[in-house]
Short mmCIF file of C-alpha atoms in Angstrom, two decimals:
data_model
loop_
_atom_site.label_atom_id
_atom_site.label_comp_id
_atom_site.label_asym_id
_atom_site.label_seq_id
_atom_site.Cartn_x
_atom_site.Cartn_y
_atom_site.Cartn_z
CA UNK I 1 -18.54 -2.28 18.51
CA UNK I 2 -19.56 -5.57 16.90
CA UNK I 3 -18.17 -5.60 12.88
CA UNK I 4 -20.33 -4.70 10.04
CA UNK I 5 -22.28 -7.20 8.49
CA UNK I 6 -20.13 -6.38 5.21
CA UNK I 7 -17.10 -6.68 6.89
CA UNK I 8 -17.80 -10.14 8.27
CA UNK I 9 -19.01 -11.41 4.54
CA UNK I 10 -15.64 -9.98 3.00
CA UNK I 11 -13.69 -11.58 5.52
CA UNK I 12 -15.22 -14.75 4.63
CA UNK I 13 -15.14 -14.61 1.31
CA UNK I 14 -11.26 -13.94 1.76
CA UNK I 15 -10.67 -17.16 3.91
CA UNK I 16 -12.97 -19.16 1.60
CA UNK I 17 -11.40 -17.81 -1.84
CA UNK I 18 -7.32 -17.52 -0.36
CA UNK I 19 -7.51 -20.01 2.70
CA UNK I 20 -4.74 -19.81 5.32
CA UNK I 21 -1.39 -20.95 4.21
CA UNK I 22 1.60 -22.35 6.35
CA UNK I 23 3.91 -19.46 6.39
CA UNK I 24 6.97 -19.24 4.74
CA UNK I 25 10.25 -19.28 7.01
CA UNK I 26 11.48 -15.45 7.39
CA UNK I 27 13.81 -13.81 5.28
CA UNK I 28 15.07 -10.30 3.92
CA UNK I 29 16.20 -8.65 0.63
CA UNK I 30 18.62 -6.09 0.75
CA UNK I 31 18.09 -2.66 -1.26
CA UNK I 32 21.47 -2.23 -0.98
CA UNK I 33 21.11 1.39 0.39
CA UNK I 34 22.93 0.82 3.82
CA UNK I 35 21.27 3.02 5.92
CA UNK I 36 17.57 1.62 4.94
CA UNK I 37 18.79 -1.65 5.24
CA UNK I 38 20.25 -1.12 8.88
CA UNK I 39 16.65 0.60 9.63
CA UNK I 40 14.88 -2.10 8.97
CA UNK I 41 17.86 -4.93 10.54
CA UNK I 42 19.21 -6.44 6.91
CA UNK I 43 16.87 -5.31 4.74
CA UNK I 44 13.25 -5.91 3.11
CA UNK I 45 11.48 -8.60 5.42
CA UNK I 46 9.86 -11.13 2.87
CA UNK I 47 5.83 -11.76 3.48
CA UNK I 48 5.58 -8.51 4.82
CA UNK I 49 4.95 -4.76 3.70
CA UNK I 50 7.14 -2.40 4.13
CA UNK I 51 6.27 1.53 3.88
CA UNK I 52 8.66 3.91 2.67
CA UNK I 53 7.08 7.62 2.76
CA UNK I 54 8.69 10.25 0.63
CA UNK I 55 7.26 13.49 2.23
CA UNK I 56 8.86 15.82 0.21
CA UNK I 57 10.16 15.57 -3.14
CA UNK I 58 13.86 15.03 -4.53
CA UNK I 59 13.93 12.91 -0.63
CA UNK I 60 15.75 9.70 -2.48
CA UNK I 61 12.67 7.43 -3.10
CA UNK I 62 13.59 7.55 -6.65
CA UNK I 63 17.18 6.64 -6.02
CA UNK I 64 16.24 3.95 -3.43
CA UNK I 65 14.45 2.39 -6.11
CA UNK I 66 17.34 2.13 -8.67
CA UNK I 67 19.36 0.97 -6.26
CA UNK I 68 16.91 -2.11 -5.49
CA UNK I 69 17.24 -2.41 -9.16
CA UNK I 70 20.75 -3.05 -8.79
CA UNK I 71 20.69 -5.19 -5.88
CA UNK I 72 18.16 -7.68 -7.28
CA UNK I 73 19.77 -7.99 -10.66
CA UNK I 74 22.63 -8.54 -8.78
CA UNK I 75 21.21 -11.09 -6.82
CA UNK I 76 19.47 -12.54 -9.71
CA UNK I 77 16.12 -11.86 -8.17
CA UNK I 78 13.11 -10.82 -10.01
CA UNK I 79 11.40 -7.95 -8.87
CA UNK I 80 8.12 -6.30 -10.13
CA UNK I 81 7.03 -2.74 -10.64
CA UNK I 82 3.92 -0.78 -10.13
CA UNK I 83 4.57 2.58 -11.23
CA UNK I 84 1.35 3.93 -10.58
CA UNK I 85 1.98 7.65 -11.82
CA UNK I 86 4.67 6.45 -14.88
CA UNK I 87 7.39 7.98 -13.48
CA UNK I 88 10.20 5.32 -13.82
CA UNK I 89 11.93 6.38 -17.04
CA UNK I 90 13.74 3.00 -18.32
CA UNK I 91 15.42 4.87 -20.90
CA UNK I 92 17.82 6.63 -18.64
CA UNK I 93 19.01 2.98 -17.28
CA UNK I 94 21.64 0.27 -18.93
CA UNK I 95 19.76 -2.60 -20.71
CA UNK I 96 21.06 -5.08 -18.75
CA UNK I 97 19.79 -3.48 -15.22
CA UNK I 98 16.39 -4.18 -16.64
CA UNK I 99 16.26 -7.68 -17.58
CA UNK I 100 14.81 -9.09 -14.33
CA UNK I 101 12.42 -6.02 -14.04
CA UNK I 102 8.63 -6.42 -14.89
CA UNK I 103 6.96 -2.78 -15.28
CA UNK I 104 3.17 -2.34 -15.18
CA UNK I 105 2.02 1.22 -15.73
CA UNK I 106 -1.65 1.13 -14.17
CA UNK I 107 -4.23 4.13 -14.76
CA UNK I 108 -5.22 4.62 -11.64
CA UNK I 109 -4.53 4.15 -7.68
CA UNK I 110 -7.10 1.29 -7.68
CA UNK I 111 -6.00 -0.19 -10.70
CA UNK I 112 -2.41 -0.21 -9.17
CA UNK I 113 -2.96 -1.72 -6.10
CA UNK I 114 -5.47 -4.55 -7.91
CA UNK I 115 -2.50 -4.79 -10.46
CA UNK I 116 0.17 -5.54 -7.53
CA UNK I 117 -2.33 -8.04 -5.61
CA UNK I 118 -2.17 -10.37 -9.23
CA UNK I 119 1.48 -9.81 -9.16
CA UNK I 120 1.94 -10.86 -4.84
CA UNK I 121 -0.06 -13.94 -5.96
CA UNK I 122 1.64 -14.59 -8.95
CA UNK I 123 5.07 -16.60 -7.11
CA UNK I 124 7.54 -15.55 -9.36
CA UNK I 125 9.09 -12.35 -7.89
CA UNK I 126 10.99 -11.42 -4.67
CA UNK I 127 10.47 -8.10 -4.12
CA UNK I 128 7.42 -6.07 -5.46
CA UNK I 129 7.28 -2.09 -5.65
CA UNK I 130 4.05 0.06 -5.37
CA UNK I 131 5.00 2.96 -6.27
CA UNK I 132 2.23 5.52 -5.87
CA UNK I 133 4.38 9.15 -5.44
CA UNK I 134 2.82 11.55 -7.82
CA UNK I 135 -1.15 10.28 -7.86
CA UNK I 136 -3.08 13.00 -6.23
CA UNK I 137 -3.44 13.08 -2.47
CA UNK I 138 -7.44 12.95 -2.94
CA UNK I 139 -7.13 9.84 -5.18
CA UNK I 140 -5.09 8.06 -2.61
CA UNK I 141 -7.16 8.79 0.61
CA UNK I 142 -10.22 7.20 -0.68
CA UNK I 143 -8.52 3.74 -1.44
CA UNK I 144 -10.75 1.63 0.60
CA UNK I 145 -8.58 0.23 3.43
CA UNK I 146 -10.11 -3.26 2.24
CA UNK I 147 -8.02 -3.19 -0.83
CA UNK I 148 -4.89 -2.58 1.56
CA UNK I 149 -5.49 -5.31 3.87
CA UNK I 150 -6.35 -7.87 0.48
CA UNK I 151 -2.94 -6.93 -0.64
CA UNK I 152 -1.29 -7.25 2.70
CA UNK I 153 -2.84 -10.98 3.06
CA UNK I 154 -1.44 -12.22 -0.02
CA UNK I 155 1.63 -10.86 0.28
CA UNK I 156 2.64 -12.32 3.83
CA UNK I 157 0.84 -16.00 2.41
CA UNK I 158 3.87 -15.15 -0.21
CA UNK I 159 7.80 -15.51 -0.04
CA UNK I 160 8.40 -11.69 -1.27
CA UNK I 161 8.34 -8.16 -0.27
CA UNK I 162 6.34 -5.78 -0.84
CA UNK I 163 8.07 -2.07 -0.92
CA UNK I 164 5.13 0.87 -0.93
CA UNK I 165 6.66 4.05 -1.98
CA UNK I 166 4.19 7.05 -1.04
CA UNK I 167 4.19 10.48 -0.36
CA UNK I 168 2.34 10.37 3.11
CA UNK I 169 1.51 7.99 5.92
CA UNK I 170 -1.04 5.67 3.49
CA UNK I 171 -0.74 1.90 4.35
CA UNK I 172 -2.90 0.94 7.17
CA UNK I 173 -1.47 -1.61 9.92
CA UNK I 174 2.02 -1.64 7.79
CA UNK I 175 4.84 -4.01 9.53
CA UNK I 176 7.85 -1.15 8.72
CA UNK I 177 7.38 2.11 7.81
CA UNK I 178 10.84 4.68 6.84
CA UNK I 179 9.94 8.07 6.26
CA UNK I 180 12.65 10.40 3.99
CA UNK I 181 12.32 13.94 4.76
CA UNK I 182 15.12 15.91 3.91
CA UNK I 183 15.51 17.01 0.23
CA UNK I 184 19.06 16.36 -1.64
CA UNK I 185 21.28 19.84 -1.90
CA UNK I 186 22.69 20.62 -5.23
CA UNK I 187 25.55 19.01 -4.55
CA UNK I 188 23.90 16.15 -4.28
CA UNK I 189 22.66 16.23 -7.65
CA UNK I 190 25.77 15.87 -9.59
CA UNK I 191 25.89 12.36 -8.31
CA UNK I 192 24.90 9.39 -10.65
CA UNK I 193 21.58 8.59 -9.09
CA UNK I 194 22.41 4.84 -7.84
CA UNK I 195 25.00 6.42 -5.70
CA UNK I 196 22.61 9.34 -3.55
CA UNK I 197 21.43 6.20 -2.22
CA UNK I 198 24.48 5.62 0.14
CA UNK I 199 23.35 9.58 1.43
CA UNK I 200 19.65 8.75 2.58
CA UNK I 201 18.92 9.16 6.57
CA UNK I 202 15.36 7.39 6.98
CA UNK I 203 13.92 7.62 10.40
CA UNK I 204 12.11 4.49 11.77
CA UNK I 205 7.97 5.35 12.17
CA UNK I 206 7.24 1.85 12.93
CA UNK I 207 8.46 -1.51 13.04
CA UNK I 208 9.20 -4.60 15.20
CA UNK I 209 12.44 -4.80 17.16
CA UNK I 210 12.91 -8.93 16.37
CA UNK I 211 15.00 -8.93 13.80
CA UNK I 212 14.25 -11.63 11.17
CA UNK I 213 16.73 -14.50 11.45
CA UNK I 214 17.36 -15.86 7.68
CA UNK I 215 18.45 -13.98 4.95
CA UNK I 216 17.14 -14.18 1.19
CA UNK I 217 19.91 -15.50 -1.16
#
């Protein structure tokens, strides 16, 4: 079936208004949980999108993502935030963790993901987080899967990584997608949070079995 006639004109108005760039040489960025970094062979893949689906809650998303806190800051790496449902609390975290962080708090699931195109285009960030846990499943399904693919483009014309944390399957044509789906026990939760990373088992829903061959410093 031959594409729409709208589909045609937003594909070129794409290529006319973010032409085709020569691609940045691969890379990764480590989260520096190990077991989602050897899923996905070293770590985040840079110009590319990376899905990691949270379908139950208390999984580890949350504790992934202060662990790529850590790892960036770390690695003196800037990394951006969409926290599309405000549910990164800042408060509960040592100043200093925070000083390469930049934290937008849209309004709603379009809002977030036209917030975190500006931010892929912006050049000043390795790693960028969409996190959209916690917006309801209703708001999220009617996304237009045109405003996915607009932030996919700029992000692999880009040198970072995008990091989508959902609750369900949501990214269409992702490059890696982890899925968490078993819950932490209580004993879990009487460790400091940065640590229940080192305790996540994602499974592998899709990927690529090349393995990228440099590494982000």
């Amino acid at each position: 079936m031959p594409p729409s006639a709208k589909l045609v004109d937003l594909r070129a108005l794409l290529a006319t208004r973010f032409p085709e760039k020569i691609r940045r040489p691969g890379g990764l960025v480590a989260t520096g949980a190990r077991q989602v970094d050897e899923a996905l062979h070293g770590g985040l893949p840079l110009s590319r999108t990376t899905e990691l689906v949270s379908t139950l809650p208390g999984c580890g998303g949350q504790s992934l993502l202060l662990r790529l806190l850590a790892s960036t800051r770390a690695a003196r790496q800037r990394l951006a935030l969409v926290d599309a449902a405000d549910a990164f609390a800042p408060e509960d975290l040592p100043a200093d963790l925070l000083r390469h962080l930049v934290w937008v708090r849209p309004s709603s699931a379009g809002q977030s993901l036209a917030a975190a195109d500006l931010l892929a285009r912006d050049g000043n960030y390795t790693v960028l987080a969409l996190d959209v846990r916690g917006l309801p499943e209703r708001e999220l399904r009617r996304l237009p899967s045109s405003l996915w693919y607009r932030l996919q483009r700029a992000v692999e014309d880009s040198s970072l990584a995008l990091l989508v944390l959902s609750p369900f399957p949501l990214v269409p044509s992702v490059s890696w997608r982890l899925s968490l789906s078993r819950p932490f026990s209580l004993a879990h939760h009487r460790t400091p949070s940065t640590s229940l990373a080192d305790s996540l088992a994602p499974s592998l829903e899709r990927g690529f079995s090349a393995t990228p061959t440099a590494a982000a410093g």
